[in-house]
CSV table of C-alpha atoms in Angstrom, one decimal:
chain,number,residue,atom,x,y,z
A,1,MET,CA,22.0,15.0,11.2
A,2,LYS,CA,21.2,14.4,7.7
A,3,LYS,CA,20.4,10.5,7.2
A,4,LYS,CA,21.7,8.7,4.2
A,5,ILE,CA,19.4,7.2,2.0
A,6,PHE,CA,19.8,4.9,-1.0
A,7,ILE,CA,17.2,3.7,-3.4
A,8,ASP,CA,17.8,0.5,-5.0
A,9,GLY,CA,15.8,1.0,-8.0
A,10,LYS,CA,15.5,4.4,-8.4
A,11,ALA,CA,14.4,4.5,-12.0
A,12,GLY,CA,11.0,2.7,-11.7
A,13,THR,CA,8.2,4.0,-10.9
A,14,THR,CA,7.8,4.0,-6.8
A,15,GLY,CA,12.0,4.8,-6.6
A,16,LEU,CA,11.2,7.9,-8.3
A,17,ARG,CA,8.7,9.2,-6.5
A,18,ILE,CA,10.2,8.0,-3.4
A,19,TYR,CA,13.3,9.9,-4.6
A,20,GLU,CA,11.4,13.0,-5.6
A,21,ARG,CA,9.8,13.0,-2.4
A,22,LEU,CA,13.5,12.7,-0.6
A,23,SER,CA,15.0,15.1,-2.6
A,24,ALA,CA,13.2,17.7,-1.2
A,25,ARG,CA,13.7,17.1,2.7
A,26,ALA,CA,16.6,18.9,4.4
A,27,ASP,CA,17.3,15.5,6.4
A,28,ALA,CA,17.9,13.3,3.9
A,29,ASP,CA,21.2,12.8,2.0
A,30,ILE,CA,20.5,10.4,-0.9
A,31,LEU,CA,23.4,8.4,-2.0
A,32,SER,CA,23.4,7.5,-5.8
A,33,LEU,CA,25.5,4.9,-8.1
A,34,PRO,CA,26.5,6.2,-11.5
A,35,ASP,CA,24.6,4.6,-14.1
A,36,GLU,CA,27.6,2.0,-14.5
A,37,LEU,CA,27.1,1.0,-11.3
A,38,ARG,CA,23.5,0.4,-10.7
A,39,LYS,CA,23.7,-3.1,-11.0
A,40,ASP,CA,27.1,-3.4,-10.2
A,41,PRO,CA,26.9,-6.3,-7.1
A,42,GLU,CA,29.8,-4.7,-5.2
A,43,SER,CA,28.3,-1.3,-5.1
A,44,ARG,CA,25.0,-1.8,-4.5
A,45,ALA,CA,26.3,-3.6,-1.5
A,46,GLN,CA,27.9,-1.3,-0.1
A,47,ALA,CA,25.8,1.9,-1.3
A,48,ILE,CA,23.2,-0.4,1.3
A,49,LYS,CA,25.5,-0.9,4.0
A,50,ASP,CA,26.6,2.7,4.2
A,51,ALA,CA,23.1,4.0,4.1
A,52,ASP,CA,20.8,5.0,7.1
A,53,VAL,CA,17.9,3.7,5.1
A,54,ALA,CA,17.7,1.5,1.8
A,55,PHE,CA,14.5,1.5,-0.4
A,56,LEU,CA,14.0,-1.8,-2.6
A,57,CYS,CA,12.3,-0.7,-5.4
A,58,LEU,CA,13.0,-3.8,-7.2
A,59,PRO,CA,11.4,-6.8,-9.1
A,60,ASP,CA,11.6,-9.6,-6.4
A,61,ALA,CA,14.3,-11.9,-7.6
A,62,ALA,CA,16.7,-8.7,-7.1
A,63,ALA,CA,15.1,-7.4,-4.0
A,64,ARG,CA,16.3,-11.0,-2.6
A,65,GLU,CA,19.9,-10.7,-3.9
A,66,ALA,CA,19.9,-7.3,-2.6
A,67,VAL,CA,19.2,-8.1,0.7
A,68,ALA,CA,21.8,-11.0,0.6
A,69,LEU,CA,24.7,-8.5,-0.2
A,70,ALA,CA,23.0,-6.1,2.7
A,71,GLY,CA,23.7,-9.6,5.0
A,72,ASP,CA,23.6,-8.4,8.7
A,73,ALA,CA,24.4,-4.7,7.9
A,74,ASP,CA,22.4,-2.2,10.9
A,75,THR,CA,20.6,-0.7,7.7
A,76,VAL,CA,16.8,-0.2,8.0
A,77,ILE,CA,15.8,-2.2,4.3
A,78,ILE,CA,12.6,-1.3,3.0
A,79,ASP,CA,11.7,-3.2,0.4
A,80,ALA,CA,8.7,-2.2,-2.1
A,81,SER,CA,9.1,-5.4,-4.0
A,82,THR,CA,6.2,-8.4,-3.4
A,83,ALA,CA,9.6,-10.6,-2.1
A,84,HIS,CA,9.6,-10.4,1.6
A,85,ARG,CA,5.8,-9.4,2.7
A,86,THR,CA,4.7,-12.6,4.2
A,87,ALA,CA,8.8,-13.6,5.2
A,88,GLU,CA,9.6,-14.6,8.9
A,89,GLY,CA,11.8,-11.6,10.1
A,90,TRP,CA,10.1,-9.2,8.0
A,91,THR,CA,7.8,-6.8,9.5
A,92,TYR,CA,4.9,-5.5,7.3
A,93,GLY,CA,4.1,-2.1,6.9
A,94,PHE,CA,1.0,-0.8,7.5
A,95,PRO,CA,1.7,0.6,10.7
A,96,GLU,CA,-2.5,1.9,11.3
A,97,LEU,CA,-3.4,-1.6,12.4
A,98,GLY,CA,-2.9,-1.3,16.0
A,99,LYS,CA,-0.1,0.4,18.3
A,100,GLU,CA,1.5,-2.9,18.5
A,101,ASN,CA,1.7,-2.8,14.3
A,102,ALA,CA,3.1,0.9,14.7
A,103,ALA,CA,5.9,-0.1,17.4
A,104,ALA,CA,7.1,-3.0,15.2
A,105,VAL,CA,7.7,-0.8,11.8
A,106,ALA,CA,9.6,1.3,14.1
A,107,ALA,CA,11.4,-1.6,16.1
A,108,SER,CA,12.5,-2.9,12.9
A,109,ARG,CA,15.3,-2.9,10.4
A,110,ARG,CA,13.6,-5.2,7.5
A,111,ILE,CA,10.5,-3.6,6.6
A,112,ALA,CA,7.9,-5.0,3.4
A,113,VAL,CA,5.7,-2.3,2.2
A,114,PRO,CA,2.3,-3.6,1.2
A,115,GLY,CA,0.9,-4.1,-1.9
A,116,CYS,CA,-1.2,-1.6,-3.5
A,117,HIS,CA,-4.3,-3.7,-3.8
A,118,ALA,CA,-3.2,-5.7,-0.4
A,119,SER,CA,-3.6,-2.5,1.3
A,120,GLY,CA,-7.5,-2.0,1.1
A,121,PHE,CA,-8.0,-5.4,1.7
A,122,VAL,CA,-5.8,-5.7,5.1
A,123,ALA,CA,-7.0,-2.2,6.3
A,124,LEU,CA,-11.1,-3.2,5.9
A,125,VAL,CA,-10.5,-6.6,6.9
A,126,ALA,CA,-8.0,-7.5,9.1
A,127,PRO,CA,-9.5,-5.2,12.2
A,128,LEU,CA,-12.5,-7.1,11.9
A,129,VAL,CA,-11.1,-10.8,11.8
A,130,LYS,CA,-9.0,-9.2,15.0
A,131,ALA,CA,-12.0,-8.2,16.9
A,132,GLY,CA,-14.1,-11.3,16.5
A,133,VAL,CA,-16.8,-9.0,13.9
A,134,LEU,CA,-15.7,-11.1,11.0
A,135,PRO,CA,-15.1,-14.7,11.4
A,136,ALA,CA,-11.8,-15.6,10.1
A,137,ASP,CA,-13.5,-18.6,7.5
A,138,THR,CA,-15.9,-16.3,5.9
A,139,ARG,CA,-15.3,-16.8,2.5
A,140,LEU,CA,-14.9,-13.4,0.7
A,141,VAL,CA,-14.5,-11.5,-2.1
A,142,CYS,CA,-12.4,-8.1,-3.3
A,143,HIS,CA,-13.5,-5.7,-6.2
A,144,SER,CA,-10.0,-3.2,-6.7
A,145,LEU,CA,-9.9,-0.3,-9.5
A,146,THR,CA,-6.6,0.8,-10.1
A,147,GLY,CA,-5.1,3.8,-12.2
A,148,TYR,CA,-2.8,2.2,-14.7
A,149,SER,CA,0.6,4.2,-13.2
A,150,GLY,CA,0.5,0.5,-10.4
A,151,GLY,CA,1.6,-1.3,-14.0
A,152,GLY,CA,4.6,0.6,-14.2
A,153,LYS,CA,6.3,1.9,-16.7
A,154,SER,CA,5.5,0.0,-19.3
A,155,MET,CA,1.8,0.0,-18.8
A,156,ILE,CA,2.4,3.4,-18.3
A,157,GLU,CA,3.5,4.3,-21.7
A,158,GLN,CA,0.9,1.6,-23.3
A,159,TYR,CA,-1.9,3.8,-21.8
A,160,ARG,CA,-0.1,7.1,-22.7
A,161,THR,CA,-0.1,6.0,-26.3
A,162,SER,CA,-3.0,3.7,-27.1
A,163,ASP,CA,-5.1,6.7,-28.7
A,164,GLY,CA,-7.9,6.2,-26.8
A,165,ALA,CA,-8.0,2.3,-27.3
A,166,LEU,CA,-7.7,1.3,-23.8
A,167,ARG,CA,-10.4,3.4,-22.6
A,168,ALA,CA,-12.5,0.5,-20.9
A,169,PRO,CA,-11.8,-1.0,-17.7
A,170,ARG,CA,-9.7,-4.0,-18.0
A,171,GLN,CA,-10.0,-7.0,-15.5
A,172,TYR,CA,-7.0,-9.2,-15.2
A,173,GLY,CA,-5.6,-11.4,-12.4
A,174,LEU,CA,-8.3,-13.6,-14.3
A,175,GLY,CA,-6.6,-17.5,-13.0
A,176,GLN,CA,-6.8,-16.0,-9.3
A,177,ALA,CA,-2.9,-16.4,-8.3
A,178,HIS,CA,-2.7,-12.5,-8.0
A,179,LYS,CA,0.9,-12.1,-6.2
A,180,HIS,CA,-0.8,-9.9,-3.6
A,181,LEU,CA,-3.0,-12.9,-2.5
A,182,PRO,CA,-0.5,-14.6,0.0
A,183,GLU,CA,0.0,-11.5,1.6
A,184,MET,CA,-4.2,-10.4,2.4
A,185,VAL,CA,-4.3,-14.0,3.6
A,186,LYS,CA,-1.7,-14.1,6.2
A,187,ILE,CA,-2.3,-10.1,7.6
A,188,SER,CA,-5.8,-10.1,7.4
A,189,GLY,CA,-6.3,-13.0,9.2
A,190,VAL,CA,-8.2,-14.8,6.9
A,191,THR,CA,-8.2,-18.8,6.3
A,192,THR,CA,-9.3,-18.6,2.5
A,193,ALA,CA,-8.3,-16.2,-0.1
A,194,PRO,CA,-10.8,-14.3,-1.2
A,195,ALA,CA,-12.0,-14.2,-5.4
A,196,PHE,CA,-10.1,-11.5,-6.0
A,197,CYS,CA,-11.3,-8.7,-9.2
A,198,PRO,CA,-8.8,-6.5,-9.8
A,199,VAL,CA,-9.5,-3.8,-13.1
A,200,VAL,CA,-7.1,-1.3,-14.1
A,201,CYS,CA,-8.8,1.9,-15.7
A,202,ASP,CA,-7.9,4.7,-17.5
A,203,PHE,CA,-6.9,7.2,-15.6
A,204,TYR,CA,-3.9,7.4,-14.0
A,205,SER,CA,-3.6,7.1,-10.4
A,206,GLY,CA,-6.2,6.3,-7.4
A,207,MET,CA,-7.4,2.8,-6.4
A,208,GLU,CA,-10.9,1.3,-4.3
A,209,VAL,CA,-10.8,-1.6,-2.8
A,210,THR,CA,-14.5,-3.0,-2.2
A,211,VAL,CA,-15.0,-6.2,0.1
A,212,PRO,CA,-18.7,-6.7,0.0
A,213,LEU,CA,-20.4,-9.1,2.7
A,214,PHE,CA,-23.8,-10.0,3.7
A,215,VAL,CA,-24.8,-8.5,7.8
A,216,GLN,CA,-25.3,-12.6,8.0
A,217,ASP,CA,-21.8,-13.2,7.2
A,218,LEU,CA,-20.8,-11.0,10.5
A,219,ALA,CA,-20.4,-12.9,14.0
A,220,GLU,CA,-23.8,-13.6,15.6
A,221,GLY,CA,-25.5,-10.4,17.0
A,222,CYS,CA,-23.0,-8.2,14.8
A,223,GLY,CA,-24.2,-5.7,11.8
A,224,ALA,CA,-23.1,-3.0,10.3
A,225,GLU,CA,-22.8,-0.5,13.6
A,226,ASP,CA,-20.4,-3.1,14.7
A,227,VAL,CA,-18.3,-2.9,12.1
A,228,LYS,CA,-18.2,1.1,11.1
A,229,ASP,CA,-17.7,1.0,15.5
A,230,VAL,CA,-14.4,-1.2,14.9
A,231,TYR,CA,-13.1,1.2,12.2
A,232,ARG,CA,-13.8,4.4,14.1
A,233,LYS,CA,-11.9,3.7,17.4
A,234,LEU,CA,-8.9,2.2,15.1
A,235,TYR,CA,-8.7,4.3,12.4
A,236,ASP,CA,-8.7,8.2,13.7
A,237,GLY,CA,-5.6,9.3,12.3
A,238,GLU,CA,-4.0,11.7,9.6
A,239,VAL,CA,-3.3,8.9,7.3
A,240,VAL,CA,-5.9,6.4,7.6
A,241,PHE,CA,-9.2,7.4,8.9
A,242,TYR,CA,-12.6,6.7,8.7
A,243,ARG,CA,-15.5,8.6,7.2
A,244,GLU,CA,-18.8,8.4,7.1
A,245,ASN,CA,-21.6,9.8,4.2
A,246,CYS,CA,-18.1,9.9,1.8
A,247,ASP,CA,-19.8,9.5,-1.5
A,248,GLU,CA,-20.2,11.9,-4.3
A,249,ASP,CA,-24.0,12.2,-4.9
A,250,GLY,CA,-24.2,8.5,-4.4
A,251,PHE,CA,-21.1,7.5,-6.4
A,252,LEU,CA,-17.7,6.8,-5.4
A,253,SER,CA,-14.7,7.9,-7.3
A,254,ALA,CA,-11.7,5.6,-7.3
A,255,GLY,CA,-9.5,9.0,-8.0
A,256,ALA,CA,-10.8,10.9,-5.0
A,257,TRP,CA,-7.4,10.3,-3.2
A,258,SER,CA,-5.1,10.5,-6.1
A,259,ASP,CA,-1.9,12.4,-5.5
A,260,THR,CA,-2.3,12.0,-1.6
A,261,ASP,CA,-0.4,9.6,0.9
A,262,ALA,CA,-4.1,9.3,3.0
A,263,MET,CA,-6.4,6.2,2.9
A,264,GLU,CA,-10.2,6.8,3.5
A,265,ILE,CA,-12.2,3.9,5.1
A,266,SER,CA,-15.9,4.0,5.0
A,267,VAL,CA,-19.1,1.6,4.9
A,268,HIS,CA,-22.4,1.5,2.8
A,269,GLY,CA,-25.1,-0.6,2.3
A,270,ASN,CA,-28.2,-1.8,4.5
A,271,ASP,CA,-29.4,-4.3,6.7
A,272,GLU,CA,-28.8,-6.9,4.7
A,273,ARG,CA,-26.1,-6.0,2.7
A,274,ILE,CA,-22.9,-3.9,3.2
A,275,LEU,CA,-19.3,-2.9,0.7
A,276,LEU,CA,-16.6,-2.3,2.9
A,277,THR,CA,-14.5,0.6,0.6
A,278,ALA,CA,-10.9,1.8,0.7
A,279,ARG,CA,-9.8,4.4,-1.2
A,280,TYR,CA,-6.5,6.2,-1.4
A,281,ASP,CA,-3.4,6.2,-4.1
A,282,ASN,CA,-1.9,3.3,-5.4
A,283,LEU,CA,1.2,5.3,-5.7
A,284,GLY,CA,0.9,6.8,-2.4
A,285,LYS,CA,-0.4,4.6,0.3
A,286,GLY,CA,0.0,2.0,-1.8
A,287,ALA,CA,3.3,2.1,-2.9
A,288,SER,CA,5.8,5.4,-2.2
A,289,GLY,CA,3.9,7.2,0.6
A,290,ALA,CA,4.0,4.0,2.8
A,291,ALA,CA,7.2,3.4,2.0
A,292,VAL,CA,8.4,7.1,3.4
A,293,GLU,CA,5.8,6.6,6.4
A,294,CYS,CA,7.6,3.6,7.4
A,295,MET,CA,11.2,5.6,7.4
A,296,ASN,CA,9.8,8.2,9.2
A,297,LEU,CA,8.8,5.7,11.9
A,298,ALA,CA,12.0,3.9,11.7
A,299,LEU,CA,13.9,6.8,12.1
A,300,GLY,CA,12.2,8.1,15.0
A,301,LEU,CA,9.9,10.7,13.2
A,302,PRO,CA,6.2,11.6,13.2
A,303,ALA,CA,4.6,9.0,10.5
A,304,THR,CA,3.5,12.0,8.7
A,305,TYR,CA,6.4,13.8,8.2
A,306,GLY,CA,6.7,15.0,4.4
A,307,LEU,CA,3.6,13.3,3.5
A,308,GLU,CA,0.5,14.8,1.5
A,309,LEU,CA,-2.5,14.2,3.0
A,310,LYS,CA,-5.1,16.7,1.9
A,311,ARG,CA,-7.3,15.8,-0.8
A,312,LYS,CA,-7.0,18.1,-3.7
A,313,ALA,CA,-10.2,20.3,-4.7
């Protein structure tokens, strides 16, 4: 039987990608509202309640409004905004953090899709803190390179019409108040927000998140091999996986996993300093791919159903 799907905010970058993915699936019946009713509260409320799954691809305030409109409806609500990622009663949609996390996503009716930058940081840091390899009070730095599509339609248009003026990478979030920081702290289990350095670059999609560490920052007696061992044991699936020696002749491309829903975890460095790195697509595992994966689990389907997990040549 087809599942009824409603995408509130279908016109945005993430909403469009979810729509494109699901419109090709035989098990999905996408509910639509005419343009004149897309922002009508009563129409939106009814569509959410009629749906088996409702995706919220909206600004934070509109996402909160949509949840209020839904009330206690049994609809699975998957919110791609920042609004509910640290909220009580919401499940953080990163099932690869462990079997209990995957089970929680599968059982939940209120799921928050992780932020694009936060996805990489959480994937790298949370397992180490949980395993006791990285003390929770370690002060961290996080560098994150992203394609410009993460900035939505306005930034996409800006880059496409800039005539090369935006070719150089641009660091932002300079005031250290980036909206992903609260979830990066809460979900990873660290006690202090990292010094966060996001950089937008002149390519459409892709992401590379790096957390540099001195080996002496690790728990007593732990080294790079202990870090790798945590990742090897946890990330052995098709969506998120650990890889050794994944550089390209000494380089790591932030666009290597563009157009996929996969995430590659790796560790580089030496006996004194190591680099924890996650590479993925900011629109894939960093947004719409993660949302569809959460939907699959909530509907009792394999997590990988309909996902694109193979790296392009």
